[in-house]
Amino acid sequence: MRKVAIKEYAYCLNHTPELAYHYGNTPFWERKIKGESEFLLSLSKSIRTYDEAIGYAPNQAFIGGISLEELEAHQTPWYQNPLKDVSRYGTFGEIMPEDEFLGLMDICDVFDIIWLEQSFSKKVEDKLQAHPLMNSSILQRLEKGHIFEEIEKEIREDGAVPLYSGGEIVGCCRKAHEFDECLSSYVLLENIACKAGGVLALLHLLKRANMKPEEVDFIIECSEEAAGDMNQRGGGNFAKSIGEIAGCSNASGCDIRGFCAGPVYALVDAAAQVASGVRENVVVLAGGALPKLYMNARDHVKKGMPALEDMLGNFAVLLAPEDGESPVMRLDAVGKHSIGAGASPQAITEALVYKPLKRIGLGFLDVDKYAAELQNPEITLPAGAGNVPEANFKMIAALAVMKRELDKAGMTDFIKTRGMPGFAPTQGHIPSGVPFIGYACENIKNGKMKRAMIIGKGSLFLARLTNLSDGVSFMIEAPSPAVEEKVETLTKEEVKNTILEVLADIAKSLKGANAK
Amino acid sequence: MAKGKLAGKKLILLGERDGIPGPVMEACLKDSGAETVFSVTECFV
Amino acid sequence: MDLQNQQRVKDVVEKYGAENVIVILGSSDPEGAEIYAETVTNGDPTYAGPLAGVPLGLAVYHIFEPEIREEVDPAVWEEQMEMMEMVLDPEALSQAVANMREQYSKYTLE
C-alpha cells in the first residue's frame, strides 16, 4: 500500500480573553442565569495579558517557539515561571492578539455579520498591514467599519452580541435570521471565529510550504463546529469558506466531523485521497472552539490561578504523494475502533495501538513516541480531570505489560520516554494527537526518531446519539529511500529491427508450410 | 449467582471518559442483582 | 458535576428513595472523585447546580473499592478493568471516596 508524505504543518493560537470572558460557555451561562456573579467578578481579575500568554511555556511549545524537551525541562507550575525573551512567532506559526483576531474575523465574514467600530477597524488595519502574511487581497476584505451608535443600536434592538477590546465595545456580531437559532449571533460568532483560526493556520502552512494558494487541490476541515441553518444545522462547508479567504481558487473541500477524533479521521481520509491519486494534495485544517474557552475557569479561579483557557487553537497539515524526503503516513496500519469493540479503555487501546502494530509485525517498543490527547495538565488537573496525556501513555504501557511486551517495572520509563508533556489548550479536537505531528516530522527528518503514533479519541456520548466509544490512529515514519524507477526504453531502430526479424521468421515458416 | 450486597439496589453510575466510562461499569455490574437506573459518562476536555 | 446530571441524580433519589440508591464512580482523579462524592452526599460544593445545599447522603463508592469489586465477576473484571487498575491509582481513588462517605453518607452498603 502506498504511503503519503506529510509535507508541511502549521500551528497557531489566538489569545482571546475577552471573547472567552463573554462567550466561553462557562461564563456565558453563568452570566445568563446569575447575572454578574461573584465568580465572574473573580474571573475578571484572573484574565491573562497578551504578554503573559506568549510567555506561557506550553503556548510557545504549541507554535514551535520552544522544543518539547525545553518545555519538559522548564520549571513548573508553568504559569508562575514565564519564559523570557519570547516572540509572537514560532517555527510553526504564531500567537495572534485579540484585536488583530477580531480584524481577521471581520475579514473572514462575507455576510456583513461582524461589524467593527470605525476607529477600531482603522487601528486593526494598521496592525494587520504589518503582519507578514496578510496580503492586499486579504486586507481589502476588512471593512471600514461603523459608527459606534449603529453598533449600539444593533446590540440593543436587533440581537447582536457585542465584541470587546480593552473592556470597551468595539464591534458586534449580528444575527442572520429573525428566529433561526443556527443563525443566531452567538452561533455565527462561534463559526466565524473557527473559520478565522483555520484561515490563519492555512496562511502559515502555505508560507512554510512555499506554496501558492492556487496550488492547493483539496481542503478538509475537521473542527467540532456546525455550520448551517435550521433546515440543515451541520451542513458545512468551513473548508471551502477558509480556502476562499486564503485565495485557494483551484481547491475544493469539505468538512469531516468526529468530535475530538475529527482531525485524525480527516488525516486518514486525506491520505487515502492522495494515495489513490484522487487529489494531488490535501490540506487538513481546523480552527478553535470558542465555547470551550474558560471551560474550567471556575476551578482555576477558585485555586487562585490565572484563567488559562484563553487560547483558541488552530492547525493545518499538508499531505502530498511520497517524495522520498518528507516523513510519511503509513496506510497499512491505521487503528480502527469498531462498533463492536467495546467501551473499556482496554478495548480502545487494543484497537488503536496494539492491533495496527501487530498487523505490520511490530510491537509497542517499535514506536518512539505516542501522541494522544495532549491537553495541558496544568489546565485539567486543578479541575479534577487528571493528567489526560499521562493517563493515555499509562494505558498504552499497561497494555504492553498485559501483552508481555514490557515488564511492569519498565512502565515508568516507557511513559517517560515514549510519552510527552501535554502542551495543547483544552480545545477538544486540537489536542487530539495532531499537535505532535510537527515535532514528529522534525525529529524524523533530523534522525532523532523513527516512528510516532498519532491517536485521536472522541466522546460520542456528548451528542446523545450513542454511548459507543470512538478513536482512530495512524503512524508516521521516516520515508523509504527514494528508488529510481528503471524503465527500459527501446529506440525506434530497435523496434524496427525486431519487427523485421519477426516478419522474416514468419515468412520463413510460411515458405516451409507451402513446401509441404 | 449468590445474592450479593447490591441485590435489589438502584444504581447511579457516574463514569468518566478518561477513567472508567459508564458503559464499562454497566458491563461489570450487570449480574450484580442491582438495577442501573442512571448511567452517564462525563468528559472534561 | 454536570448540572444536568445533578438533576438526574436528584430525580432518581426522589423516585426510588435515598436508602435504595447506590452511586458508583468511575473518576480518574482523586480530587475529581472527591467532588463527585461530596456532591451526592453533602451537596454541590461549587454551588452551581441543583444539588447545591441538598445533602442527599447517598451511599457512594468508587468502582475500585472492595465493596463493589467483590460484586463483579472476576472474568468480567479482568476484561474490563484490569488495565485501568494499572493506569489509575485505585488506592487514592478509594480513599478519596471513602473519606467523603464517612463524613457525609447517611447510608452505606450493608
XYZ file of C-alpha atoms in Angstrom:
671
model
C 0.000 0.000 0.000
C 1.236 3.475 -0.777
C 2.467 5.915 1.806
C 1.717 9.605 1.827
C 4.109 12.430 2.600
C 3.454 14.904 5.379
C 4.862 17.882 3.502
C 4.196 20.677 5.965
C 2.380 21.682 9.140
C 1.463 24.898 10.904
C 0.200 25.602 14.418
C -1.247 28.872 15.697
C -3.006 30.200 18.754
C -5.293 33.191 19.149
C -5.200 34.846 22.525
C -8.855 35.816 23.022
C -9.561 36.506 26.714
C -12.433 38.925 26.072
C -14.233 36.525 23.732
C -13.619 33.904 26.427
C -14.935 36.083 29.236
C -18.131 36.917 27.384
C -18.752 33.873 25.171
C -16.935 30.903 26.670
C -19.762 28.542 27.731
C -18.973 28.592 31.452
C -19.010 32.401 31.930
C -21.689 32.894 29.265
C -24.248 30.700 31.041
C -23.230 31.923 34.484
C -23.991 35.480 33.327
C -27.224 34.432 31.683
C -28.504 32.586 34.763
C -26.991 34.520 37.656
C -26.011 37.885 36.230
C -22.665 39.458 37.133
C -21.924 36.928 39.899
C -19.040 36.636 42.315
C -17.412 34.028 40.056
C -17.494 36.405 37.098
C -16.010 39.146 39.237
C -13.140 36.880 40.330
C -12.731 35.681 36.762
C -12.372 39.247 35.538
C -9.401 39.551 37.888
C -7.820 36.296 36.664
C -7.512 37.231 32.994
C -4.069 36.972 31.389
C -2.467 39.714 29.363
C -1.102 39.000 25.886
C 2.456 39.135 27.210
C 1.578 36.550 29.846
C 0.015 34.349 27.196
C 3.025 34.412 24.872
C 5.410 33.858 27.790
C 3.489 30.758 28.843
C 5.736 27.803 28.023
C 3.089 25.362 26.676
C 1.847 28.045 24.280
C 5.348 28.522 22.907
C 5.708 24.745 22.578
C 2.476 24.637 20.571
C 3.721 27.157 17.977
C 7.263 25.768 17.915
C 8.777 28.646 19.869
C 10.481 26.181 22.225
C 11.023 22.449 21.809
C 9.145 19.804 23.789
C 12.420 18.945 25.529
C 12.704 22.568 26.635
C 9.108 22.500 27.845
C 9.726 19.322 29.793
C 12.799 20.842 31.431
C 11.043 24.116 32.213
C 10.137 24.712 35.817
C 6.515 24.132 36.849
C 3.997 25.500 37.503
C 4.461 26.940 34.065
C 2.098 29.824 34.735
C 4.320 31.014 37.553
C 7.510 30.652 35.541
C 7.097 32.653 32.353
C 9.617 32.347 29.534
C 11.732 35.398 28.899
C 12.524 36.988 25.533
C 9.685 35.267 23.730
C 8.371 36.130 20.318
C 4.885 36.190 18.897
C 6.140 33.919 16.103
C 7.429 30.360 16.483
C 8.733 27.858 13.928
C 5.251 26.524 13.229
C 3.102 29.648 13.488
C 2.139 32.462 15.799
C 0.091 33.643 18.771
C -2.217 36.342 17.454
C -3.503 39.013 19.851
C -7.235 39.544 20.221
C -7.633 42.903 18.452
C -5.998 41.554 15.307
C -8.074 38.396 15.602
C -11.294 40.452 15.667
C -9.991 42.116 12.497
C -9.325 38.708 10.964
C -12.862 37.636 11.899
C -14.189 40.672 10.047
C -12.015 39.736 7.065
C -13.488 36.229 7.179
C -17.080 37.482 7.299
C -18.643 37.696 3.845
C -22.241 38.273 5.018
C -21.904 41.547 6.905
C -22.272 39.700 10.208
C -19.280 41.252 12.004
C -19.374 44.998 12.452
C -16.345 46.808 13.818
C -16.322 50.362 15.086
C -14.554 52.696 12.617
C -11.573 53.783 14.692
C -11.024 50.239 15.942
C -11.135 48.933 12.394
C -8.534 51.505 11.333
C -6.269 50.616 14.257
C -6.522 46.926 13.450
C -5.904 47.557 9.771
C -2.628 49.294 10.600
C -1.598 46.368 12.767
C -2.578 43.745 10.218
C -0.723 45.610 7.487
C 2.447 44.878 9.423
C 1.573 41.166 9.536
C 3.888 39.169 7.256
C 1.098 37.010 5.819
C -1.741 39.467 5.293
C -1.574 40.433 1.622
C -3.681 43.104 -0.061
C -6.360 40.711 -1.326
C -6.936 39.586 2.247
C -6.706 43.055 3.768
C -9.185 44.570 1.342
C -11.829 42.370 2.922
C -11.543 44.359 6.158
C -14.462 46.793 6.291
C -14.039 50.457 7.062
C -16.381 49.999 9.991
C -19.470 51.559 11.515
C -20.097 54.454 13.846
C -20.497 53.441 17.476
C -24.190 54.402 17.613
C -25.028 51.967 14.818
C -23.303 49.160 16.653
C -25.004 50.026 19.912
C -28.393 50.018 18.216
C -27.701 46.653 16.600
C -26.885 45.213 20.034
C -29.795 46.899 21.802
C -32.512 46.283 19.276
C -31.517 43.527 16.907
C -29.955 40.712 18.929
C -26.323 41.349 18.006
C -23.703 40.311 20.578
C -21.049 42.884 21.493
C -17.355 42.426 20.759
C -14.881 43.843 23.249
C -11.330 45.073 23.266
C -9.746 46.574 26.366
C -13.102 46.250 28.108
C -14.825 48.569 25.600
C -17.359 47.617 22.970
C -15.526 47.822 19.626
C -17.986 45.992 17.422
C -20.687 43.363 17.300
C -21.632 40.067 15.740
C -25.094 40.217 14.212
C -27.681 37.524 13.773
C -28.558 36.423 10.247
C -32.166 35.386 10.762
C -35.090 36.514 12.821
C -35.605 33.295 14.752
C -33.322 30.580 13.332
C -31.136 29.508 16.262
C -28.499 28.136 13.893
C -28.033 31.638 12.530
C -28.153 33.404 15.886
C -25.440 35.908 16.661
C -23.798 33.546 19.172
C -23.600 30.602 16.764
C -22.299 32.802 13.953
C -19.670 34.263 16.270
C -18.520 30.756 17.145
C -18.379 29.723 13.491
C -16.633 32.837 12.215
C -14.023 32.555 14.998
C -13.432 28.947 13.978
C -13.174 29.937 10.321
C -10.725 32.758 11.080
C -8.485 30.383 13.046
C -8.486 27.972 10.115
C -7.515 30.784 7.737
C -4.599 31.832 9.944
C -3.229 28.283 10.147
C -3.640 27.865 6.373
C -1.701 31.074 5.654
C 1.175 29.906 7.843
C 1.083 26.475 6.208
C 1.318 27.922 2.700
C 4.245 30.081 3.702
C 6.068 27.168 5.311
C 5.408 25.005 2.239
C 6.492 27.841 -0.046
C 3.331 27.152 -1.955
C 0.940 29.412 -3.837
C -2.665 29.234 -2.612
C -3.705 28.244 -6.149
C -1.654 25.062 -5.847
C -3.884 23.596 -3.137
C -6.075 20.847 -4.600
C -8.382 19.987 -1.698
C -9.093 21.116 1.860
C -10.647 19.052 4.646
C -11.794 20.958 7.709
C -12.170 18.964 10.919
C -13.239 21.228 13.787
C -16.207 20.482 16.061
C -18.429 23.376 14.993
C -21.645 23.039 12.996
C -22.405 25.489 10.216
C -25.837 25.521 8.668
C -29.331 26.840 9.116
C -32.336 25.331 10.870
C -33.063 23.012 7.960
C -29.556 21.510 7.975
C -27.706 22.621 11.055
C -24.473 20.814 10.297
C -24.421 21.428 6.549
C -20.916 22.910 6.319
C -18.708 23.908 4.451
C -15.963 25.502 6.524
C -13.260 24.092 4.249
C -14.172 25.989 1.097
C -15.005 29.138 3.024
C -11.490 29.078 4.505
C -9.825 28.341 1.171
C -11.730 31.240 -0.398
C -10.261 33.774 2.016
C -6.728 32.400 1.570
C -7.046 32.546 -2.232
C -7.055 28.792 -2.913
C -9.067 29.282 -6.104
C -8.294 25.837 -7.549
C -9.130 23.931 -4.383
C -12.357 22.283 -3.418
C -13.079 20.996 0.032
C -15.459 19.593 2.595
C -15.730 19.061 6.355
C -15.234 15.885 8.347
C -16.541 15.519 11.889
C -15.664 13.056 14.632
C -15.619 15.048 17.867
C -12.058 15.184 19.210
C -11.026 12.393 16.844
C -12.051 14.522 13.831
C -8.538 15.659 12.863
C -7.132 12.119 12.845
C -10.103 10.872 10.797
C -9.582 13.773 8.408
C -5.876 13.000 8.027
C -6.534 9.322 7.290
C -9.195 10.305 4.782
C -6.968 12.924 3.173
C -4.078 10.464 2.946
C -6.301 7.916 1.227
C -7.358 10.526 -1.323
C -3.730 11.404 -2.048
C -2.599 7.768 -2.152
C -5.335 6.820 -4.587
C -4.469 9.722 -6.855
C -7.910 11.311 -6.447
C -6.216 14.503 -5.155
C -2.808 15.938 -5.914
C -2.552 17.265 -2.391
C -4.855 17.815 0.565
C -4.717 20.351 3.390
C -6.302 19.178 6.643
C -7.059 22.056 8.988
C -9.199 23.331 11.836
C -9.772 26.467 13.817
C -10.615 26.551 17.505
C -13.686 26.161 19.705
C -14.878 29.425 21.202
C -17.417 27.818 23.611
C -14.636 25.818 25.284
C -12.775 28.958 26.331
C -12.713 29.316 30.141
C -14.461 25.927 30.360
C -12.720 25.030 33.649
C -12.278 28.631 34.797
C -14.402 28.053 37.890
C -11.723 25.762 39.302
C -8.824 27.929 38.149
C -10.294 30.985 39.807
C -11.098 29.070 42.984
C -7.484 27.943 43.205
C -6.159 31.448 42.674
C -4.696 30.634 39.260
C -4.870 32.708 36.121
C -7.698 31.577 33.835
C -5.545 29.617 31.386
C -8.200 28.690 28.843
C -7.983 31.894 26.825
C -6.401 30.395 23.710
C -8.154 29.307 20.527
C -6.018 26.634 18.856
C -5.631 26.087 15.108
C -3.573 23.792 12.913
C -3.043 22.871 9.265
C -1.222 19.895 7.714
C -0.342 19.411 4.025
C -0.345 15.883 2.576
C 1.081 15.009 -0.852
C 2.462 11.922 -2.633
C 5.555 10.379 -1.093
C 8.687 12.227 -2.188
C 11.485 10.233 -0.542
C 12.290 13.081 1.828
C 9.230 14.019 3.839
C 8.114 11.759 6.687
C 5.217 9.538 5.682
C 1.857 8.358 6.972
C 1.519 4.578 6.760
C -1.825 3.488 5.406
C -1.462 -0.213 6.133
C -1.525 0.293 9.894
C -4.428 2.603 10.617
C -6.024 1.968 14.010
C -9.780 1.477 13.985
C -12.241 1.275 16.869
C -15.083 -0.812 15.523
C -18.690 -0.576 16.722
C -18.389 -3.955 18.427
C -15.001 -3.271 20.022
C -16.358 -2.184 23.406
C -16.101 0.921 25.540
C -13.448 -0.098 28.039
C -10.179 1.840 27.840
C -8.555 -1.560 27.407
C -10.623 -2.358 24.324
C -9.961 1.085 22.882
C -6.205 0.925 23.449
C -6.089 -2.543 21.979
C -7.936 -1.406 18.857
C -5.968 1.796 18.359
C -2.458 0.774 19.391
C -1.938 -2.980 19.665
C -3.833 -4.205 16.613
C -2.382 -1.854 13.975
C 1.147 -2.554 15.226
C 0.544 -6.283 15.167
C -0.864 -6.118 11.652
C 2.505 -4.985 10.306
C 4.585 -7.181 12.596
C 5.629 -4.507 15.073
C 5.356 -4.232 18.846
C 4.838 -1.497 21.434
C 8.577 -0.819 21.664
C 8.888 -0.129 17.938
C 7.160 3.232 18.363
C 9.420 6.012 19.674
C 6.626 8.396 20.645
C 2.912 8.026 21.191
C 0.790 11.171 20.909
C -2.745 11.003 22.246
C -4.829 13.775 23.752
C -2.150 16.314 24.501
C -4.158 18.566 26.821
C -2.028 20.723 29.070
C -2.296 19.119 32.548
C -1.900 22.484 34.234
C -5.388 23.248 32.907
C -7.058 19.891 33.652
C -5.518 18.876 36.991
C -6.971 21.761 39.040
C -10.385 20.902 37.580
C -10.179 17.333 38.890
C -9.894 15.952 35.365
C -6.463 14.405 35.836
C -3.420 14.464 33.585
C -5.026 13.280 30.365
C -1.939 12.638 28.205
C -0.192 10.842 31.054
C -3.244 8.629 31.602
C -3.143 7.727 27.913
C 0.548 6.838 27.981
C -0.093 4.757 31.101
C -2.865 2.896 29.283
C -0.509 2.075 26.417
C 2.228 0.979 28.825
C -0.228 -1.120 30.850
C -1.467 -2.856 27.721
C 2.141 -3.514 26.693
C 2.611 -5.209 30.077
C -0.547 -7.266 29.599
C 0.646 -8.339 26.151
C 4.007 -9.300 27.684
C 5.963 -6.866 25.594
C 7.065 -4.850 28.608
C 7.974 -5.650 32.227
C 5.781 -3.990 34.803
C 8.924 -2.396 36.239
C 9.536 -0.766 32.862
C 6.233 1.128 32.797
C 7.527 4.367 34.299
C 10.399 4.538 31.863
C 8.112 3.673 28.937
C 5.749 6.501 29.885
C 8.575 8.975 30.283
C 10.476 8.186 27.118
C 7.609 7.349 24.775
C 5.132 9.908 26.079
C 5.395 13.667 26.360
C 4.041 16.510 28.468
C 0.627 17.823 27.419
C 1.044 21.227 25.809
C -2.179 21.934 23.921
C -5.065 24.131 25.059
C -8.273 22.297 26.042
C -9.834 22.843 22.648
C -11.280 19.368 22.083
C -10.187 18.400 18.587
C -6.991 20.467 18.727
C -5.099 18.458 21.414
C -6.064 15.111 19.911
C -2.645 13.829 18.796
C -2.198 16.334 15.959
C -0.085 18.917 17.842
C 2.748 16.383 17.788
C 2.754 15.876 14.004
C 5.094 18.852 13.513
C 7.542 17.680 16.157
C 7.363 14.076 14.923
C 8.238 15.155 11.383
C 11.061 17.438 12.535
C 12.531 14.688 14.713
C 12.229 12.087 11.968
C 13.899 14.462 9.473
C 16.848 15.104 11.764
C 17.209 11.420 12.621
C 16.221 11.702 16.288
C 13.317 9.363 15.910
C 11.994 6.673 13.595
C 8.334 6.239 14.269
C 5.462 8.043 16.017
C 1.850 7.099 16.527
C -0.848 9.763 16.439
C -4.041 8.824 18.289
C -7.393 10.601 18.244
C -10.248 9.748 20.592
C -13.776 11.093 20.617
C -16.595 11.306 23.156
C -19.599 10.374 21.052
C -21.941 10.295 24.047
C -21.885 14.092 24.102
C -24.276 14.200 21.137
C -26.694 11.813 22.868
C -26.899 9.569 19.820
C -24.787 6.678 21.078
C -22.782 5.553 24.062
C -20.134 3.985 21.839
C -16.518 4.988 22.288
C -14.503 6.200 19.379
C -10.949 6.601 18.185
C -8.581 6.307 15.254
C -4.797 6.223 14.908
C -2.009 6.234 12.352
C 1.756 6.068 12.275
C 4.343 8.476 10.940
C 7.637 7.039 9.774
C 10.822 8.030 8.025
C 10.388 7.856 4.248
C 11.699 4.832 2.403
C 14.787 5.756 0.405
C 13.794 7.055 -2.993
C 14.009 4.283 -5.574
C 14.918 5.330 -9.094
C 12.417 3.804 -11.385
C 14.175 1.976 -14.203
C 12.031 1.993 -17.287
C 13.522 0.010 -20.149
C 13.211 2.090 -23.246
C 13.598 0.902 -26.781
C 14.833 3.027 -29.625
C 12.894 3.297 -32.854
C 15.661 1.431 -34.617
C 15.462 -1.479 -32.137
C 11.702 -1.724 -32.606
C 12.096 -1.698 -36.391
C 14.750 -4.411 -36.307
C 12.684 -6.595 -34.010
C 9.663 -6.306 -36.288
C 11.769 -7.136 -39.328
C 13.214 -10.195 -37.548
C 9.739 -11.413 -36.623
C 8.481 -10.836 -40.167
C 11.438 -12.708 -41.628
C 10.709 -15.653 -39.279
C 7.047 -15.684 -40.296
C 7.981 -15.534 -43.992
C 10.379 -18.436 -43.481
C 7.782 -20.571 -41.687
C 5.159 -19.745 -44.321
C 7.575 -20.809 -47.072
C 8.193 -24.062 -45.229
C 4.447 -24.663 -44.870
C 3.902 -24.094 -48.572
C 6.654 -26.514 -49.418
C 4.897 -29.322 -47.596
C -25.033 -16.111 41.349
C -25.291 -15.719 45.116
C -27.354 -12.803 46.270
C -24.816 -10.044 46.734
C -24.809 -6.798 48.620
C -26.053 -4.894 45.635
C -29.091 -7.091 45.004
C -32.253 -5.055 44.732
C -30.435 -1.725 44.774
C -30.814 1.061 42.234
C -27.510 2.113 40.755
C -26.362 5.523 39.633
C -23.158 5.122 37.615
C -21.152 8.301 37.169
C -18.412 7.428 34.696
C -15.625 9.432 33.212
C -14.214 9.166 29.745
C -10.617 9.255 30.944
C -11.362 6.992 33.905
C -13.975 4.246 33.860
C -16.780 5.112 31.406
C -20.444 4.462 32.308
C -20.929 1.530 29.888
C -17.894 -0.269 31.360
C -19.341 -0.049 34.869
C -22.679 -1.254 33.491
C -20.959 -4.286 31.991
C -19.225 -5.013 35.301
C -22.415 -4.796 37.349
C -24.975 -6.320 35.037
C -25.132 -9.568 37.025
C -24.967 -7.951 40.453
C -28.695 -8.139 41.016
C -28.931 -4.356 41.073
C -30.698 -2.253 38.505
C -28.800 0.527 36.771
C -31.253 3.428 36.718
C -28.863 6.132 35.520
C -25.525 5.718 33.816
C -23.558 8.592 32.408
C -20.060 9.450 31.249
C -18.565 12.889 31.646
C -15.820 14.480 29.600
C -13.793 17.400 30.926
C -11.716 18.161 27.880
C -20.603 17.597 38.227
C -22.572 18.478 35.125
C -25.703 20.392 36.145
C -27.996 18.186 34.074
C -26.568 15.091 35.758
C -27.113 16.597 39.204
C -30.765 16.960 38.301
C -30.921 13.344 37.110
C -29.416 12.156 40.403
C -31.972 14.211 42.310
C -34.816 12.769 40.228
C -33.652 9.174 40.739
C -33.499 9.698 44.513
C -36.984 11.186 44.553
C -38.326 8.252 42.594
C -36.609 5.347 44.388
C -35.726 6.730 47.827
C -32.230 7.619 49.011
C -31.901 4.394 51.028
C -32.230 2.268 47.875
C -29.767 4.129 45.721
C -26.046 3.376 45.388
C -23.795 5.763 43.487
C -20.717 4.242 41.844
C -17.988 6.481 40.488
C -15.532 5.883 37.646
C -13.481 9.051 38.164
C -9.850 9.094 37.042
C -8.600 11.638 39.524
C -8.881 11.532 43.342
C -9.770 15.210 43.528
C -12.482 14.773 40.903
C -13.770 11.683 42.718
C -13.950 13.656 45.939
C -16.029 16.416 44.329
C -18.452 13.850 42.871
C -18.728 12.009 46.166
C -19.280 15.257 48.020
C -21.936 16.331 45.531
C -24.083 13.215 46.082
C -23.646 13.223 49.854
C -23.268 16.752 51.168
C -24.397 18.745 48.122
C -22.691 20.512 45.204
C -19.545 22.164 46.619
C -19.403 24.573 43.672
C -22.941 25.828 44.435
C -23.667 25.836 40.725
C -26.181 23.028 40.290
C -29.483 21.610 41.535
C -27.677 19.735 44.331
C -26.251 22.917 45.869
C -27.260 22.810 49.545
C -29.012 19.436 49.080
C -27.320 16.816 51.323
C -28.653 13.585 49.812
C -26.365 11.467 51.997
C -26.253 8.679 49.386
C -24.077 5.607 49.678
C -21.237 6.344 47.293
C -18.311 4.155 46.227
C -15.573 4.200 43.655
C -15.759 1.134 41.440
C -12.282 0.167 42.669
C -13.431 -0.135 46.283
C -13.576 -3.748 47.558
C -17.304 -3.492 48.396
C -18.065 -3.063 44.698
C -15.276 -5.126 43.213
C -16.444 -8.182 45.170
C -19.739 -7.987 43.316
C -18.154 -8.198 39.875
C -17.487 -11.474 38.064
C -13.660 -11.847 38.062
C -13.592 -12.707 34.356
C -15.537 -9.561 33.512
C -13.315 -7.533 35.805
C -10.223 -8.805 34.051
C -11.607 -7.967 30.634
C -12.972 -4.546 31.502
C -10.889 -3.232 34.390
C -7.509 -4.938 34.676
C -5.654 -2.434 32.524
C -7.167 0.603 34.196
C -6.143 -0.754 37.586
C -2.568 -0.323 36.431
C -3.259 3.113 34.943
C -5.238 4.816 37.700
C -4.437 4.949 41.405
C -7.130 2.669 42.891
C -5.985 3.237 46.453
C -6.063 7.032 46.295
C -9.398 6.985 44.466
C -10.936 4.593 47.001
C -9.599 6.642 49.892
C -10.924 9.903 48.473
C -14.448 8.497 48.091
C -14.359 6.642 51.422
C -13.421 9.873 53.224
C -16.437 11.671 51.848
C -18.696 8.702 52.562
C -17.553 8.530 56.164
C -18.176 12.227 56.607
C -21.453 12.725 54.801
C -23.195 9.479 53.804
C -26.344 8.631 55.687
C -26.451 5.181 54.051
C -23.877 2.501 53.265
C -23.874 -0.959 51.729
C -24.735 -3.496 54.404
